[in-house]
Amino acid sequence: MTIRNIATQPIPGQKPGTSGLRKKVTAFMQPGYLENFVQSIFDSLEGSAGQTLVLGGDGRFYNRAAVQTILKMAAANGFGKVLVGRGGLFSTPAISCVIRKTGAFGGIVLSASHNPGGADGDFGIKYNIANGGPAPEKVTDAIYTRTGTITAYRISDAPDVDLDAPGTHTIENMTVEVVDPVADYAELMQRLFDFDAIRALFARGFTMRFDAMSAIGGPYAKAIIEGMLGAPAGTVVNGEPLEDFGGHHPDPNPVNAADLIGCMSGAAAPDFGAASDGDADRNMIVGRDFCVAPSDSLAVLAANATLAPGYRDGLAGIARSMPTSTAADRVAAGLGIRCYETPTGWKFFGNLLDAGMATLCGEESYGTGSNHIREKDGLWAVLFWLNILAATGKPVEAIVREHWARFGRNYYSRHDYEAIDSAAADALVTHLRAQLPSLPGQRLDDYMVETADDFSYTDPVDGSESQKQGVRIVFAEGSRIVFRLSGTGTEGATLRVYLERYEADSSKHDISTQTALAGLIAVAGRVADIAVRTGRNAPTVVT
Ligand code: G1P
Ligand code: ZN
């Protein structure tokens, strides 16, 4: 075995976005592309010599090859040990769990999350720090800067490790331990939730359909829901992780998980439905003929948190991303705790969780989680719901309707305009920003503008600042429109328009969401000049 120093040159565009570096897998497979980025990560770390790294991915195309390359580079860069999931697999939440449990130095997550996989799909790589969470911007900025000056990368010429053989292997002076990717995570879930009560629920004949969308959530859901909780075999569908996710777009929303939505309709439907995404950190919660909006899910979990053993002592605070609906704020107010509003992206929750200021966090993009790890966690949310269903004996729909009756309903929807021209998208945002000073006090149809700004955030823990995190127009009586461009897409630009309207009167909680928001949708289209600037008359995805 020899360590080689391979000369290389900077490759433009290796800038981490909302959640790591994401590109087409064909870009990642170019000579030196992965190596340059991994070396830039290693060069940006201080004190990593002899330390332990956790490594794995969601099993998409190129996962195995990338794991082998990274193992050889970690050895050449002086790491002492790498814990890698069997088969090179780990869900994103499980990596976070294992980093924390083992006190590892950090971890590398291979995933493009909810983006499609396969030979012409997307690939991604993300560095997580010792708290188990995504690296903060100062680290990702340093990595990006390094990608611009890199001249060589270090790699061992050792043979590939047998990733399917659990146990210890060696590359140069580094130990590679191939571990069960599920065990530590399952043990943590068992401590947080009342597994006896959920087991009894299934024993009474409660039925569920968990759609893992042929992604990494499958092995975790099968081991926990079917294995430990005794749900019948077949409760987890699409449970085998496939390199192309079986052609699924593993983004659990009612559009991409239409099959699950169909199964959840009618008298014969299961009591409870759920789905998770490519790397199993997102979740969708479905009742019989009833979809739970992710922002509502966060609020319901917060309001019922003490039913779960892990949260019996109550919540220190709640945090949500800025575009997420303010339903959770109303729960926080009721509980007398703070609700923090952060920019989009899970990395912004890390400091609040580390400082003990927040216990639950959530995003409107089907992401929910807590201080148990430092990533959002799909199966955790599903188990939390199961715990609530077991403790209350009520159906999903009743729980949400009672929540609305108590706190009011935040009608909420996100309209995405995908793969639009990047220059047109930038111009649209510039056009919006130019209007900000003149909007307050203006009446737009039925809506009076109270404030309008481009969201900026000062981290209350370390004082770091993040500017231009989304244009928001806030109206009287709790309605809002937020505009931002996606930081995870790999084709052109994606405009996200977030719409929210608050309704306290429970006799008005039965309107269909798009009808309830129609007035705001029209205002958004006009203020941002969406049709003309994007060339689209309708969004590509409505969730
Ligand atoms: C999207 C979601 C965001 C989430 C991120 C990673 O980012 O909107 O909430 O944290 O994926 O899962 P965006 O594409 O909007 O930048
Ligand atoms: Zn994900």
Coordinates of C-alpha atoms and ligand atoms in Angstrom, one line a residue:
M1 CA 0.0 0.0 0.0
T2 CA 1.3 3.4 -1.0
I3 CA 0.0 6.9 -0.4
R4 CA 0.0 8.9 -3.6
N5 CA 0.0 12.6 -4.1
I6 CA -2.0 13.2 -7.3
A7 CA -1.7 16.6 -9.0
T8 CA -5.0 18.3 -9.7
Q9 CA -6.5 21.7 -10.6
P10 CA -9.4 23.6 -9.2
I11 CA -12.8 22.7 -10.7
P12 CA -15.2 25.6 -10.8
G13 CA -18.5 25.5 -9.1
Q14 CA -17.8 23.3 -6.1
K15 CA -19.9 25.5 -3.9
P16 CA -22.0 23.8 -1.2
G17 CA -25.7 24.9 -1.3
T18 CA -28.5 24.6 1.3
S19 CA -27.3 21.1 2.1
G20 CA -23.9 20.2 0.8
L21 CA -22.5 19.9 -2.7
R22 CA -25.1 18.6 -5.1
K23 CA -24.6 18.0 -8.8
K24 CA -25.6 15.5 -11.5
V25 CA -23.9 12.2 -10.9
T26 CA -22.2 12.5 -14.2
A27 CA -20.5 15.7 -12.9
F28 CA -19.3 13.8 -9.8
M29 CA -17.9 11.0 -12.0
Q30 CA -15.5 13.3 -13.9
P31 CA -11.9 12.6 -13.1
G32 CA -10.9 14.3 -9.9
Y33 CA -14.3 15.9 -9.1
L34 CA -15.1 13.9 -6.0
E35 CA -11.4 13.8 -5.0
N36 CA -10.9 17.5 -5.2
F37 CA -14.0 18.2 -3.0
V38 CA -13.1 15.5 -0.4
Q39 CA -9.5 16.8 -0.2
S40 CA -10.8 20.3 0.2
I41 CA -13.0 19.1 3.1
F42 CA -10.0 17.4 4.7
D43 CA -7.7 20.4 4.2
S44 CA -10.3 22.6 5.9
L45 CA -10.4 20.5 9.1
E46 CA -8.1 21.2 12.0
G47 CA -6.9 18.4 14.3
S48 CA -8.3 15.5 12.3
A49 CA -5.2 13.4 12.6
G50 CA -5.9 10.0 14.2
Q51 CA -9.6 10.9 14.6
T52 CA -12.7 8.9 13.7
L53 CA -15.0 9.7 10.8
V54 CA -18.4 8.3 10.1
L55 CA -19.2 7.6 6.4
G56 CA -22.1 6.3 4.4
G57 CA -24.8 7.3 2.0
D58 CA -28.4 6.7 0.8
G59 CA -27.3 3.9 -1.7
R60 CA -28.0 5.9 -4.8
F61 CA -25.9 5.3 -8.0
Y62 CA -22.2 5.9 -7.4
N63 CA -22.6 5.5 -3.6
R64 CA -20.3 2.5 -3.4
A65 CA -17.6 3.8 -5.6
A66 CA -17.5 7.1 -3.8
V67 CA -17.3 5.3 -0.4
Q68 CA -14.2 3.4 -1.6
T69 CA -12.5 6.6 -2.8
I70 CA -13.2 8.5 0.4
L71 CA -12.0 5.6 2.5
K72 CA -8.6 5.6 0.7
M73 CA -8.4 9.4 0.9
A74 CA -9.2 9.4 4.6
A75 CA -6.4 6.9 5.2
A76 CA -4.0 9.0 3.1
N77 CA -5.0 12.1 5.1
G78 CA -4.2 10.6 8.5
F79 CA -7.6 9.7 10.0
G80 CA -7.4 6.9 12.6
K81 CA -10.6 5.2 11.9
V82 CA -13.7 5.3 9.7
L83 CA -17.0 3.8 10.8
V84 CA -18.8 2.9 7.6
G85 CA -22.3 1.5 7.3
R86 CA -22.6 -2.0 5.8
G87 CA -22.9 -1.8 2.0
G88 CA -21.7 1.8 2.3
L89 CA -25.2 2.7 3.6
F90 CA -26.4 5.0 6.3
S91 CA -29.5 7.2 6.4
T92 CA -28.7 10.9 7.1
P93 CA -30.2 10.8 10.6
A94 CA -28.4 7.6 11.4
I95 CA -25.0 9.2 10.6
S96 CA -25.8 12.1 12.9
C97 CA -26.8 9.6 15.6
V98 CA -23.6 7.6 15.2
I99 CA -21.3 10.7 15.2
R100 CA -22.9 11.8 18.5
K101 CA -22.9 8.3 20.1
T102 CA -19.3 7.5 19.3
G103 CA -17.9 11.0 19.8
A104 CA -16.6 10.9 16.3
F105 CA -14.7 13.9 14.8
G106 CA -17.3 14.3 12.0
G107 CA -18.9 12.5 9.2
I108 CA -19.4 12.5 5.4
V109 CA -22.9 11.9 4.1
L110 CA -23.3 10.8 0.5
S111 CA -26.8 11.8 -0.7
A112 CA -28.7 14.2 -2.8
S113 CA -31.6 13.8 -0.4
H114 CA -34.9 14.0 -2.3
N115 CA -33.4 14.5 -5.7
P116 CA -33.8 11.7 -8.2
G117 CA -31.1 9.1 -8.4
G118 CA -29.7 6.6 -11.0
A119 CA -27.1 7.0 -13.7
D120 CA -28.5 10.3 -14.9
G121 CA -29.8 11.5 -11.6
D122 CA -28.2 13.6 -8.9
F123 CA -25.4 12.9 -6.3
G124 CA -24.3 14.9 -3.3
I125 CA -21.8 15.1 -0.5
K126 CA -22.0 16.8 2.8
Y127 CA -19.7 17.2 5.7
N128 CA -21.1 17.0 9.3
I129 CA -19.3 18.2 12.4
A130 CA -18.8 16.7 15.8
N131 CA -22.3 17.6 17.0
G132 CA -23.6 15.4 14.3
G133 CA -25.1 18.2 12.3
P134 CA -24.3 19.8 8.9
A135 CA -21.2 22.0 8.9
P136 CA -22.0 25.6 9.5
E137 CA -21.4 28.2 6.8
K138 CA -18.0 29.2 8.0
V139 CA -16.9 25.6 7.4
T140 CA -18.6 25.2 4.1
D141 CA -17.2 28.6 3.0
A142 CA -13.7 27.4 3.9
I143 CA -14.2 24.2 1.9
Y144 CA -15.4 26.1 -1.1
T145 CA -12.4 28.5 -0.9
R146 CA -10.1 25.5 -0.8
T147 CA -11.6 24.0 -3.9
G148 CA -10.4 27.2 -5.7
T149 CA -6.7 26.7 -4.8
I150 CA -6.3 23.0 -4.6
T151 CA -3.2 21.6 -6.4
A152 CA -3.1 17.9 -5.2
Y153 CA -5.1 15.3 -3.4
R154 CA -3.8 12.3 -1.3
I155 CA -5.1 8.8 -1.8
S156 CA -3.9 5.3 -0.9
D157 CA -3.6 2.7 -3.6
A158 CA -4.9 0.0 -1.3
P159 CA -7.5 -2.4 -2.7
D160 CA -11.2 -1.9 -2.1
V161 CA -12.6 -2.8 1.3
D162 CA -15.4 -5.5 1.3
L163 CA -18.2 -3.2 2.4
D164 CA -20.5 -6.2 2.9
A165 CA -18.3 -7.8 5.5
P166 CA -19.0 -6.5 9.0
G167 CA -16.0 -6.1 11.2
T168 CA -12.6 -4.5 11.0
H169 CA -10.5 -3.9 7.9
T170 CA -7.3 -1.8 7.5
I171 CA -6.1 0.8 4.9
E172 CA -2.6 2.0 5.6
N173 CA -2.6 2.9 9.3
M174 CA -6.4 3.5 9.4
T175 CA -9.0 1.1 10.7
V176 CA -12.2 0.7 8.7
E177 CA -15.0 -0.7 10.8
V178 CA -18.0 -1.9 8.8
V179 CA -21.0 -1.5 11.1
D180 CA -24.8 -2.3 11.1
P181 CA -26.3 1.0 9.9
V182 CA -29.5 0.5 11.8
A183 CA -28.6 -0.7 15.3
D184 CA -27.6 2.5 17.1
Y185 CA -30.4 4.5 15.5
A186 CA -33.0 1.9 16.5
E187 CA -31.7 1.9 20.1
L188 CA -32.1 5.7 20.2
M189 CA -35.7 5.6 18.9
Q190 CA -36.5 3.0 21.6
R191 CA -35.4 5.4 24.3
L192 CA -37.5 8.3 22.9
F193 CA -40.8 6.7 22.3
D194 CA -43.2 4.4 24.1
F195 CA -42.5 1.2 22.1
D196 CA -44.8 -0.9 24.4
A197 CA -47.8 1.3 23.7
I198 CA -47.1 1.3 19.9
R199 CA -46.7 -2.4 20.0
A200 CA -50.0 -2.8 21.7
L201 CA -51.6 -0.5 19.1
F202 CA -50.5 -2.8 16.3
A203 CA -51.5 -5.8 18.3
R204 CA -55.0 -4.4 18.5
G205 CA -55.2 -4.4 14.7
F206 CA -54.1 -0.8 13.9
T207 CA -53.0 -0.7 10.2
M208 CA -50.2 1.3 8.6
R209 CA -48.5 1.8 5.2
F210 CA -45.0 3.1 5.2
D211 CA -43.7 3.9 1.7
A212 CA -39.9 4.0 1.8
M213 CA -39.9 5.0 -1.9
S214 CA -37.1 2.4 -2.7
A215 CA -34.7 4.5 -0.7
I216 CA -32.6 4.1 2.5
G217 CA -35.6 4.5 4.9
G218 CA -36.6 1.0 4.1
P219 CA -34.2 -1.0 6.2
Y220 CA -34.8 1.3 9.2
A221 CA -38.6 1.2 8.9
K222 CA -38.6 -2.6 8.4
A223 CA -36.3 -3.2 11.4
I224 CA -38.2 -0.8 13.7
I225 CA -41.9 -0.8 12.6
E226 CA -42.2 -4.5 11.5
G227 CA -39.4 -5.9 13.6
M228 CA -39.4 -4.1 17.0
L229 CA -43.0 -2.8 17.0
G230 CA -44.7 -5.9 15.5
A231 CA -46.5 -4.4 12.6
P232 CA -47.4 -7.1 10.0
A233 CA -44.8 -7.9 7.3
G234 CA -45.8 -5.8 4.2
T235 CA -46.5 -2.7 6.3
V236 CA -43.3 -1.2 4.8
V237 CA -43.6 -1.0 1.0
N238 CA -40.8 -0.1 -1.5
G239 CA -38.5 -1.1 1.4
E240 CA -35.4 -2.2 -0.6
P241 CA -33.0 0.7 -1.3
L242 CA -32.3 0.8 -5.1
E243 CA -29.6 2.8 -6.9
D244 CA -32.3 4.6 -9.0
F245 CA -35.0 4.5 -6.3
G246 CA -36.9 2.2 -8.7
G247 CA -37.6 5.3 -10.8
H248 CA -39.4 7.0 -7.8
H249 CA -38.8 10.7 -7.2
P250 CA -38.0 10.1 -3.5
D251 CA -39.5 13.3 -2.3
P252 CA -42.4 12.5 -0.1
N253 CA -45.1 14.9 -0.9
P254 CA -48.6 14.3 -2.2
V255 CA -47.4 14.7 -5.8
N256 CA -44.4 12.3 -5.8
A257 CA -46.0 9.9 -3.3
A258 CA -49.3 9.7 -5.2
D259 CA -49.4 6.0 -4.9
L260 CA -49.5 6.3 -1.1
I261 CA -52.1 9.0 -1.2
G262 CA -54.2 6.7 -3.4
C263 CA -53.9 3.8 -0.9
M264 CA -54.9 6.1 2.0
S265 CA -58.3 6.8 0.4
G266 CA -61.5 5.0 1.2
A267 CA -62.9 2.9 4.0
A268 CA -60.4 0.1 3.3
A269 CA -57.4 2.4 3.7
P270 CA -55.0 1.8 6.5
D271 CA -55.3 3.9 9.7
F272 CA -52.0 5.6 9.1
G273 CA -49.7 6.4 6.2
A274 CA -46.2 7.7 6.0
A275 CA -43.3 8.1 3.6
S276 CA -39.7 9.1 3.8
D277 CA -37.2 10.6 1.2
G278 CA -34.0 9.4 -0.5
D279 CA -31.8 9.7 2.7
A280 CA -34.7 9.2 5.2
D281 CA -34.5 12.6 6.8
R282 CA -37.9 13.9 5.4
N283 CA -41.3 12.5 6.3
M284 CA -44.9 12.8 5.1
I285 CA -47.8 12.0 7.5
V286 CA -51.1 10.9 6.1
G287 CA -54.4 9.9 7.7
R288 CA -57.3 8.2 6.0
D289 CA -58.3 10.6 3.2
F290 CA -56.3 13.3 5.0
C291 CA -52.8 14.7 4.4
V292 CA -51.0 16.5 7.3
A293 CA -49.2 19.7 6.1
P294 CA -45.6 19.5 7.4
S295 CA -46.0 22.8 9.2
D296 CA -49.0 21.5 11.0
S297 CA -47.2 18.3 11.8
L298 CA -44.5 20.3 13.6
A299 CA -47.2 22.2 15.6
V300 CA -49.1 19.0 16.5
L301 CA -45.9 17.3 17.7
A302 CA -45.0 20.3 19.8
A303 CA -48.5 20.5 21.3
N304 CA -48.5 16.8 22.2
A305 CA -44.8 16.3 22.9
T306 CA -45.1 15.3 26.5
L307 CA -47.0 12.2 25.5
A308 CA -43.6 10.7 24.3
P309 CA -41.2 9.6 27.0
G310 CA -38.2 11.4 25.5
Y311 CA -40.1 14.7 25.7
R312 CA -42.0 14.2 28.9
D313 CA -40.3 17.1 30.7
G314 CA -41.6 19.5 28.0
L315 CA -39.8 21.6 25.4
A316 CA -37.2 24.3 25.9
G317 CA -38.2 26.0 22.7
I318 CA -39.2 25.4 19.1
A319 CA -37.4 26.5 15.9
R320 CA -38.7 26.7 12.4
S321 CA -37.4 27.9 9.1
M322 CA -38.6 31.3 8.1
P323 CA -41.0 30.1 5.3
T324 CA -42.5 27.4 7.5
S325 CA -46.0 28.4 8.7
T326 CA -46.4 30.1 12.0
A327 CA -48.6 27.3 13.4
A328 CA -45.8 26.3 15.7
D329 CA -45.4 29.9 17.0
R330 CA -49.0 29.6 18.3
V331 CA -48.2 26.4 20.2
A332 CA -45.0 28.0 21.5
A333 CA -47.0 31.0 22.7
G334 CA -49.5 28.7 24.4
L335 CA -46.7 26.8 26.1
G336 CA -44.9 30.0 27.1
I337 CA -41.7 29.1 25.3
R338 CA -39.9 30.8 22.4
C339 CA -40.2 30.0 18.8
Y340 CA -37.1 30.8 16.8
E341 CA -37.2 31.7 13.1
T342 CA -34.2 30.7 11.1
P343 CA -33.1 30.7 7.4
T344 CA -34.0 27.6 5.3
G345 CA -31.7 24.7 5.9
W346 CA -31.1 22.4 8.8
K347 CA -27.7 23.7 9.6
F348 CA -29.2 26.8 11.1
F349 CA -30.9 24.8 13.9
G350 CA -27.6 23.3 15.2
N351 CA -26.5 26.1 17.5
L352 CA -30.0 26.5 19.0
L353 CA -30.1 22.7 19.7
D354 CA -26.5 22.7 21.1
A355 CA -27.3 25.6 23.4
G356 CA -30.4 23.9 24.7
M357 CA -32.6 26.8 23.4
A358 CA -34.8 24.6 21.2
T359 CA -36.0 21.0 21.5
L360 CA -38.1 20.6 18.4
C361 CA -37.4 22.0 14.9
G362 CA -39.1 21.9 11.6
E363 CA -39.3 23.0 8.0
E364 CA -42.3 23.2 5.6
S365 CA -40.3 20.9 3.3
Y366 CA -41.4 17.8 5.1
G367 CA -38.6 18.0 7.6
T368 CA -39.1 17.6 11.4
G369 CA -36.6 16.7 14.1
S370 CA -35.4 17.4 17.6
N371 CA -32.4 17.6 19.9
H372 CA -31.9 13.8 19.7
I373 CA -29.6 14.3 16.7
R374 CA -28.6 17.3 14.5
E375 CA -30.4 16.4 11.3
K376 CA -34.0 16.2 10.5
D377 CA -35.4 12.7 11.0
G378 CA -38.1 11.1 8.9
L379 CA -38.7 7.9 10.9
W380 CA -38.5 9.8 14.2
A381 CA -41.4 11.9 13.1
V382 CA -43.4 8.8 12.1
L383 CA -42.7 7.1 15.4
F384 CA -43.7 10.3 17.2
W385 CA -47.0 10.3 15.5
L386 CA -47.4 6.6 16.2
N387 CA -46.7 7.4 19.9
I388 CA -49.4 10.1 19.9
L389 CA -51.9 7.9 18.0
A390 CA -51.3 5.1 20.6
A391 CA -51.6 7.4 23.6
T392 CA -54.7 9.2 22.4
G393 CA -56.5 6.4 20.5
K394 CA -57.7 9.1 18.1
P395 CA -57.3 9.0 14.3
V396 CA -54.9 11.4 12.5
E397 CA -57.6 13.7 11.2
A398 CA -59.3 14.1 14.6
I399 CA -56.0 15.1 16.2
V400 CA -55.3 17.7 13.5
R401 CA -58.8 19.1 13.5
E402 CA -58.8 19.4 17.3
H403 CA -55.5 21.2 17.0
W404 CA -57.0 23.7 14.6
A405 CA -60.0 24.2 16.8
R406 CA -57.7 25.1 19.6
F407 CA -55.0 27.1 17.9
G408 CA -56.6 28.2 14.6
R409 CA -55.7 26.9 11.2
N410 CA -52.7 28.2 9.1
Y411 CA -53.7 27.4 5.5
Y412 CA -50.4 26.8 3.8
S413 CA -49.0 25.9 0.4
R414 CA -45.7 26.0 -1.5
H415 CA -45.7 26.6 -5.2
D416 CA -42.5 25.6 -7.0
Y417 CA -41.5 26.7 -10.5
E418 CA -38.7 24.3 -11.3
A419 CA -35.9 24.5 -13.9
I420 CA -36.6 28.0 -14.9
D421 CA -33.9 30.2 -16.5
S422 CA -31.4 31.3 -13.9
A423 CA -31.0 34.9 -15.2
A424 CA -34.8 35.3 -15.3
A425 CA -35.1 34.0 -11.7
D426 CA -32.4 36.4 -10.5
A427 CA -34.2 39.3 -12.2
L428 CA -37.5 38.3 -10.6
V429 CA -35.8 38.5 -7.2
T430 CA -34.2 41.8 -8.0
H431 CA -37.6 43.1 -9.1
L432 CA -39.1 42.0 -5.8
R433 CA -36.3 43.5 -3.7
A434 CA -36.8 46.8 -5.5
Q435 CA -40.4 47.0 -4.4
L436 CA -39.7 46.3 -0.7
P437 CA -39.5 49.9 0.5
S438 CA -42.8 50.9 -1.1
L439 CA -44.9 47.9 -0.1
P440 CA -45.7 48.5 3.6
G441 CA -49.0 50.2 3.9
Q442 CA -50.1 49.3 0.4
R443 CA -53.3 47.3 -0.1
L444 CA -52.9 44.4 -2.5
D445 CA -56.5 43.2 -3.3
D446 CA -57.9 42.2 0.1
Y447 CA -54.6 42.2 1.8
M448 CA -52.9 45.1 3.6
V449 CA -49.1 44.9 3.7
E450 CA -47.7 45.3 7.2
T451 CA -44.0 44.7 6.5
A452 CA -41.9 43.6 3.6
D453 CA -38.2 42.6 3.8
D454 CA -35.5 40.3 2.6
F455 CA -35.0 38.0 5.6
S456 CA -31.7 38.3 7.4
Y457 CA -30.7 36.3 10.5
T458 CA -28.4 36.8 13.3
D459 CA -27.6 33.5 15.1
P460 CA -28.5 34.2 18.8
V461 CA -25.7 31.9 19.9
D462 CA -22.6 32.9 17.9
G463 CA -23.8 36.1 16.4
S464 CA -23.1 35.0 12.8
E465 CA -25.2 36.7 10.1
S466 CA -26.9 35.4 7.1
Q467 CA -28.4 37.9 4.6
K468 CA -30.9 37.7 1.8
Q469 CA -32.6 34.5 2.9
G470 CA -35.9 35.1 1.2
V471 CA -38.2 38.0 0.4
R472 CA -41.3 38.1 2.6
I473 CA -44.4 40.1 2.4
V474 CA -46.4 40.0 5.6
F475 CA -50.0 41.1 5.7
A476 CA -52.3 42.0 8.5
E477 CA -54.0 39.1 10.3
G478 CA -51.2 36.6 9.9
S479 CA -51.1 36.1 6.1
R480 CA -47.7 35.9 4.3
I481 CA -46.1 35.4 1.0
V482 CA -42.4 34.4 0.9
F483 CA -40.3 34.1 -2.3
R484 CA -36.9 32.4 -2.5
L485 CA -34.7 30.6 -4.9
S486 CA -33.8 26.9 -4.2
G487 CA -30.3 26.2 -3.1
T488 CA -30.5 22.4 -3.8
G489 CA -31.6 22.2 -7.4
T490 CA -29.2 21.1 -10.1
E491 CA -30.9 22.4 -13.2
G492 CA -31.4 26.1 -13.9
A493 CA -33.2 27.8 -11.0
T494 CA -36.2 26.9 -8.9
L495 CA -38.5 29.6 -7.6
R496 CA -40.4 28.7 -4.4
V497 CA -43.4 30.7 -3.5
Y498 CA -44.7 30.1 0.1
L499 CA -48.3 31.1 0.9
E500 CA -49.9 31.3 4.3
R501 CA -53.2 32.5 5.6
Y502 CA -54.4 32.2 9.2
E503 CA -58.0 31.4 10.1
A504 CA -59.1 31.4 13.7
D505 CA -62.8 30.6 13.1
S506 CA -63.3 26.8 13.2
S507 CA -66.4 27.0 11.0
K508 CA -64.0 28.0 8.2
H509 CA -61.5 25.2 8.6
D510 CA -62.9 23.0 5.8
I511 CA -62.0 25.1 2.8
S512 CA -59.6 23.4 0.3
T513 CA -56.1 24.8 0.8
Q514 CA -55.7 26.2 -2.8
T515 CA -59.2 27.8 -2.6
A516 CA -58.4 29.3 0.8
L517 CA -55.2 30.7 -0.6
A518 CA -56.5 31.8 -4.0
G519 CA -56.4 35.5 -3.2
L520 CA -52.8 35.3 -2.0
I521 CA -51.8 33.2 -5.0
A522 CA -53.1 36.0 -7.3
V523 CA -51.3 38.7 -5.4
A524 CA -48.0 36.7 -5.5
G525 CA -48.3 36.2 -9.2
R526 CA -48.8 39.9 -9.8
V527 CA -46.2 41.3 -7.3
A528 CA -43.5 39.0 -8.7
D529 CA -44.7 39.1 -12.3
I530 CA -44.3 35.3 -12.2
A531 CA -45.9 34.3 -15.5
V532 CA -44.0 36.8 -17.7
R533 CA -40.7 36.4 -15.9
T534 CA -40.7 32.6 -15.7
G535 CA -42.6 31.9 -18.9
R536 CA -44.9 29.6 -16.9
N537 CA -48.6 29.9 -16.3
A538 CA -48.6 27.5 -13.4
P539 CA -46.2 26.0 -10.9
T540 CA -44.6 22.6 -11.6
V541 CA -45.2 21.3 -8.1
V542 CA -47.8 22.4 -5.6
T543 CA -47.5 21.0 -2.1
Ligands
G1P1 C1 -34.8 22.4 0.3 C2 -35.9 22.8 1.3 C3 -35.2 23.1 2.7 C4 -34.4 21.9 3.1 C5 -33.4 21.5 2.0 C6 -32.6 20.2 2.3 O1 -33.9 23.5 0.1 O2 -36.6 23.9 0.9 O3 -36.2 23.3 3.6 O4 -33.7 22.2 4.3 O5 -34.1 21.3 0.8 O6 -33.5 19.1 2.5 P1 -34.0 24.5 -1.1 O7 -34.0 23.7 -2.4 O8 -35.3 25.2 -0.9 O9 -32.8 25.4 -0.9
ZN2 ZN -33.4 14.3 2.6

